[in-house]
Coordinates of C-alpha atoms in Angstrom, one line a residue:
Chain H
M180 CA -1.5 24.5 -1.9
I181 CA -1.5 20.9 -3.2
S182 CA -3.2 20.6 -6.5
L183 CA -5.0 17.3 -7.2
N184 CA -2.8 16.6 -10.2
V185 CA 0.3 16.4 -8.0
V186 CA -1.4 13.8 -5.8
L187 CA -2.6 11.8 -8.8
F188 CA 0.9 11.9 -10.3
V189 CA 2.5 10.6 -7.1
S190 CA -0.1 7.9 -6.6
S191 CA 0.1 6.7 -10.2
L192 CA 3.9 6.5 -9.9
M193 CA 3.6 4.5 -6.8
F194 CA 0.9 2.2 -8.4
F195 CA 3.1 1.5 -11.4
I196 CA 6.1 0.7 -9.2
G197 CA 3.8 -1.8 -7.4
V198 CA 2.7 -3.3 -10.8
A199 CA 6.4 -3.6 -11.8
G200 CA 7.2 -5.3 -8.5
V201 CA 4.4 -7.8 -9.0
L202 CA 5.4 -8.5 -12.6
I203 CA 9.2 -8.7 -12.5
R204 CA 10.2 -10.1 -9.1
R205 CA 10.4 -13.9 -8.3
N206 CA 10.1 -13.6 -4.5
V207 CA 6.6 -14.1 -3.3
L208 CA 7.2 -11.9 -0.3
I209 CA 8.2 -9.0 -2.4
I210 CA 5.1 -9.6 -4.7
L211 CA 2.9 -9.3 -1.6
M212 CA 4.6 -6.1 -0.5
S213 CA 4.1 -4.7 -4.0
V214 CA 0.4 -5.5 -3.7
E215 CA 0.3 -3.5 -0.5
L216 CA 2.0 -0.6 -2.3
M217 CA -0.8 -0.6 -4.9
L218 CA -3.4 -0.5 -2.2
N219 CA -1.6 2.5 -0.6
A220 CA -1.6 4.3 -3.9
A221 CA -5.4 3.8 -4.1
N222 CA -5.7 5.1 -0.5
L223 CA -3.8 8.2 -1.4
N224 CA -6.3 8.8 -4.3
L225 CA -9.3 8.3 -2.0
I226 CA -8.0 10.8 0.5
A227 CA -7.1 13.3 -2.2
F228 CA -10.6 13.1 -3.7
S229 CA -12.1 13.3 -0.2
R230 CA -10.2 16.5 0.4
Q231 CA -11.2 18.0 -3.0
S232 CA -14.9 17.3 -2.5
G233 CA -14.8 18.2 1.2
T234 CA -16.7 15.0 2.3
V235 CA -15.4 12.5 4.8
E236 CA -16.6 9.4 2.9
G237 CA -13.3 9.0 1.1
Q238 CA -11.4 8.9 4.4
A239 CA -13.8 6.5 5.9
F240 CA -13.5 4.2 2.9
A241 CA -9.7 4.5 3.0
L242 CA -9.9 3.2 6.6
L243 CA -11.9 0.2 5.4
V244 CA -9.3 -0.5 2.7
M245 CA -6.6 -0.5 5.3
G246 CA -8.5 -3.2 7.3
F247 CA -8.9 -5.3 4.2
A248 CA -5.2 -4.9 3.4
A249 CA -4.3 -6.2 6.9
A250 CA -6.6 -9.2 6.4
E251 CA -5.0 -9.9 3.0
V252 CA -1.5 -9.7 4.4
A253 CA -2.3 -12.1 7.2
I254 CA -3.7 -14.7 4.7
G255 CA -0.9 -14.1 2.2
L256 CA 1.9 -14.5 4.7
A257 CA 0.3 -17.7 6.1
L258 CA 0.2 -19.0 2.5
V259 CA 3.9 -18.2 2.1
V260 CA 4.8 -20.1 5.2
A261 CA 2.6 -23.1 4.2
L262 CA 4.2 -23.0 0.7
Y263 CA 7.7 -23.0 2.2
R264 CA 6.8 -26.0 4.4
R265 CA 5.3 -28.0 1.5
K266 CA 7.4 -27.1 -1.5
D267 CA 10.6 -25.8 0.2
T268 CA 10.6 -22.7 -2.0
I269 CA 9.0 -19.3 -2.2
Q270 CA 10.2 -18.4 -5.7
A271 CA 7.2 -17.8 -8.0
D272 CA 8.8 -19.4 -11.0
D273 CA 9.3 -22.7 -9.1
I274 CA 5.6 -23.1 -8.3
N275 CA 4.4 -24.4 -11.7
L276 CA 2.3 -27.4 -10.9
L277 CA -0.6 -26.0 -12.9
N278 CA 1.7 -25.5 -15.9
G279 CA 0.1 -27.5 -18.7
Chain E
M559 CA 19.0 29.0 1.5
N560 CA 16.0 30.5 3.3
A561 CA 14.0 30.8 0.1
L562 CA 14.8 27.1 -0.7
F563 CA 13.4 26.1 2.7
I564 CA 10.2 28.1 2.0
T565 CA 9.8 26.5 -1.4
I566 CA 10.3 23.0 0.1
G567 CA 7.8 23.7 2.8
Q568 CA 5.2 24.7 0.2
N569 CA 5.8 21.5 -1.8
L570 CA 6.1 19.3 1.2
F571 CA 3.6 16.8 -0.2
F572 CA 5.5 16.4 -3.4
V573 CA 8.8 15.8 -1.4
F574 CA 7.2 13.2 0.8
G575 CA 5.5 11.5 -2.2
L576 CA 8.8 11.3 -4.2
L577 CA 10.6 9.9 -1.1
A578 CA 7.8 7.3 -0.8
C579 CA 8.2 6.4 -4.5
A580 CA 12.0 6.2 -4.0
G581 CA 11.5 3.8 -1.1
A582 CA 9.1 1.7 -3.2
A583 CA 11.6 1.5 -6.1
A584 CA 14.4 0.5 -3.6
M585 CA 12.0 -2.2 -2.3
V586 CA 11.4 -3.6 -5.8
L587 CA 15.1 -3.5 -6.8
S588 CA 17.0 -4.5 -3.7
K589 CA 18.7 -7.9 -3.6
S590 CA 18.2 -8.8 0.0
A591 CA 14.7 -9.4 1.3
V592 CA 15.5 -7.7 4.6
H593 CA 16.6 -4.6 2.8
S594 CA 13.4 -4.8 0.8
V595 CA 11.3 -4.9 4.0
L596 CA 13.2 -1.9 5.4
S597 CA 12.6 0.1 2.2
F598 CA 8.9 -0.8 2.5
L599 CA 8.9 0.6 6.0
F600 CA 10.5 3.8 4.8
S601 CA 7.9 4.1 2.0
M602 CA 5.0 3.5 4.4
I603 CA 6.2 6.2 6.8
M604 CA 6.5 8.6 3.9
V605 CA 2.9 7.7 2.8
A606 CA 1.8 8.5 6.3
A607 CA 3.5 11.9 6.1
C608 CA 1.6 12.4 2.7
F609 CA -1.7 11.7 4.5
L610 CA -0.8 14.3 7.2
C611 CA 0.0 16.8 4.4
L612 CA -3.5 16.1 3.0
S613 CA -4.9 17.0 6.4
A614 CA -6.1 13.4 7.1
E615 CA -4.6 13.3 10.5
F616 CA -6.4 10.2 11.8
L617 CA -5.6 8.1 8.7
G618 CA -1.9 9.2 8.9
M619 CA -1.6 7.9 12.4
A620 CA -3.6 4.7 11.5
Q621 CA -1.2 4.2 8.6
L622 CA 1.8 4.4 11.0
L623 CA 0.2 2.0 13.5
I624 CA -1.1 -0.6 11.0
Y625 CA 1.7 -0.6 8.4
A626 CA 4.8 0.6 10.2
G627 CA 3.8 -1.1 13.4
G628 CA 2.0 -4.3 12.4
I629 CA 2.5 -5.3 8.8
V630 CA 6.2 -4.6 8.5
V631 CA 6.9 -6.6 11.6
L632 CA 4.8 -9.5 10.2
F633 CA 6.9 -9.4 7.0
L634 CA 10.1 -9.3 9.0
F635 CA 9.0 -12.4 10.9
V636 CA 8.2 -14.3 7.8
V637 CA 11.6 -13.3 6.2
M638 CA 13.1 -14.8 9.4
L639 CA 11.0 -18.0 9.2
V640 CA 11.7 -18.6 5.5
E641 CA 15.3 -19.3 4.7
L642 CA 16.1 -17.2 1.7
T643 CA 19.9 -17.6 1.6
K644 CA 19.9 -20.8 -0.4
Y645 CA 18.4 -19.0 -3.4
K646 CA 21.1 -16.4 -3.7
E647 CA 22.6 -18.0 -6.8
K648 CA 19.3 -17.9 -8.7
S649 CA 18.2 -15.0 -10.8
L650 CA 16.5 -12.1 -9.0
F651 CA 13.9 -11.3 -11.7
A652 CA 11.1 -13.5 -13.1
L653 CA 11.2 -15.1 -16.5
Q654 CA 8.6 -12.6 -18.0
T655 CA 10.6 -9.5 -17.2
K656 CA 11.5 -8.7 -20.8
W657 CA 7.8 -8.7 -21.7
S658 CA 6.5 -6.9 -18.6
I659 CA 8.8 -3.9 -18.7
P660 CA 7.4 -2.6 -22.1
L661 CA 3.9 -3.3 -20.9
I662 CA 4.4 -1.2 -17.8
L663 CA 5.9 1.6 -19.9
V664 CA 2.9 1.6 -22.2
A665 CA 0.5 1.7 -19.3
M666 CA 2.5 4.7 -17.8
A667 CA 2.4 6.5 -21.2
T668 CA -1.4 6.0 -21.4
F669 CA -1.9 7.4 -17.9
A670 CA 0.4 10.4 -18.7
Y671 CA -1.6 11.1 -21.8
T672 CA -4.8 11.1 -19.8
M673 CA -3.3 13.5 -17.2
K674 CA -2.0 15.8 -19.9
S675 CA -5.5 16.9 -20.7
N676 CA -5.5 18.6 -17.3
L677 CA -8.7 17.0 -16.2
F678 CA -8.1 17.5 -12.5
N679 CA -6.2 20.7 -12.2
A680 CA -8.5 22.3 -9.7
P681 CA -6.6 23.4 -6.6
A682 CA -7.9 20.9 -4.2
S683 CA -8.5 22.3 -0.8
V684 CA -12.1 22.4 0.4
A685 CA -12.8 22.2 4.1
L686 CA -14.3 19.0 5.3
T687 CA -18.1 19.1 5.8
L688 CA -20.6 16.7 7.3
P689 CA -24.3 16.4 6.8
P690 CA -26.0 18.8 9.3
D691 CA -27.6 16.1 11.3
L692 CA -24.2 14.6 12.1
V693 CA -22.3 17.8 13.0
Q694 CA -23.9 18.6 16.4
G695 CA -21.2 19.4 19.0
L696 CA -18.3 19.0 16.7
S697 CA -15.9 21.4 14.9
V698 CA -15.3 19.4 11.7
S699 CA -12.1 21.1 10.6
A700 CA -10.4 20.7 14.0
Q701 CA -11.5 17.2 15.0
N702 CA -10.6 14.9 12.1
A703 CA -10.9 11.5 14.0
Q704 CA -14.3 12.3 15.3
S705 CA -15.6 13.5 11.9
V706 CA -14.2 10.4 10.1
S707 CA -15.8 8.2 12.7
R708 CA -19.2 9.9 12.4
G709 CA -19.0 9.6 8.6
L710 CA -18.0 6.0 8.9
F711 CA -20.8 4.9 11.2
A712 CA -23.4 7.0 9.2
G713 CA -22.6 5.7 5.7
F714 CA -20.5 2.6 6.1
L715 CA -22.0 0.6 8.9
L716 CA -22.7 -2.5 7.0
P717 CA -19.2 -2.6 5.3
L718 CA -17.6 -2.1 8.7
E719 CA -19.5 -5.1 10.1
I720 CA -18.5 -7.2 7.0
L721 CA -14.9 -6.1 7.5
S722 CA -15.0 -7.4 11.1
V723 CA -16.3 -10.8 9.9
I724 CA -13.6 -10.8 7.2
L725 CA -10.9 -10.1 9.8
L726 CA -12.2 -13.0 11.9
V727 CA -12.1 -15.3 8.9
S728 CA -8.6 -14.2 8.0
L729 CA -7.5 -14.8 11.6
V730 CA -8.8 -18.4 11.6
G731 CA -7.6 -18.9 8.0
A732 CA -4.1 -17.8 8.8
L733 CA -4.0 -20.1 11.8
V734 CA -5.2 -23.1 9.8
L735 CA -2.9 -22.4 6.8
A736 CA 0.3 -21.8 8.9
K737 CA -0.4 -24.7 11.3
S738 CA 2.4 -27.2 11.2
E739 CA 1.3 -30.7 10.1
R740 CA 3.2 -32.5 12.8
V741 CA 0.9 -30.9 15.4
A742 CA -2.2 -32.0 13.5

C-alpha cells in the first residue's frame, strides 16, 4: 500500500518545481501555472492526510482549495490580459514601474 | 515481464506522481508557451490519477473537470490572445535565476533532512469514517462523493458560502479587468 512518505515526497517535489517556476521564469503565464502547481501539491497532501486519519475533512477542504484556485486563475488571467493591453508585454522583468 | 507489471501496479501512485512531476518540469523548462500549457495539462491529468490512487474518487473527477477541462482551456485562450512571438529573441529566464537556484536547492535539502527522520512512515490506509449522526443510509467506503458532501456541509458550511461570494467577486473582477477601454 501507499505509505504517507511516498505521497509527501511526490508532493514536495511538485511544490519545489512550482517554486522554481515562479522564481526563474519571465513569462507571467508560466508563473501563474506554477502557482497552480503549488496549490495542487498542497491538495495532494490534504488528501493523503485525510486518507491516513480516515476523516473526510481533508477531502472537503481540498475541494474548497480547488474553488479558490479557479477564482485566482480567473483574476490572474484577466490581469495578464489587462497588462498586455496597457504595457504591451507580459514579461515579468519588463514590469518595473515600482523599481526605486 | 509479468513480475514487472505486478510491481508497477503496486506502486501505481509513485509512477503517476513521478509522471506528474515530469510534466511539471517540462512545463517550467519548455520554450514555447503552448508546449508549457500542454505539459501542464498532462501534469494535471496525472495528479487526478494520483487522487484516484488515494481513493478520493470524487476529487479525482473534480480535478479532471476543473483543471483539465476549465483552467487549461482558459490558459490556452490567453496564450492565443497575447502575442508571445515577438519576445522570442529575449532570454527565457528571469534575472534572478542565478540566485534562486541555490535557494531552491537549500530548501529541498532542508525538507529532505526533515523527511529523513521518518516522521510519517506509517502505512497510511485507514478506511474513511464519518461521525455517527451523518452516516445514516450511507456506506462510507463505497460512496465517496456522498461522504465528502456530507462532511463538507457539516463542517465547512460557512467557508463554502464565503467561497461562493469569492467566486462571484472574481467573476465581476475578471470582467472589469479584462474589459477593453474602447468599449468603456
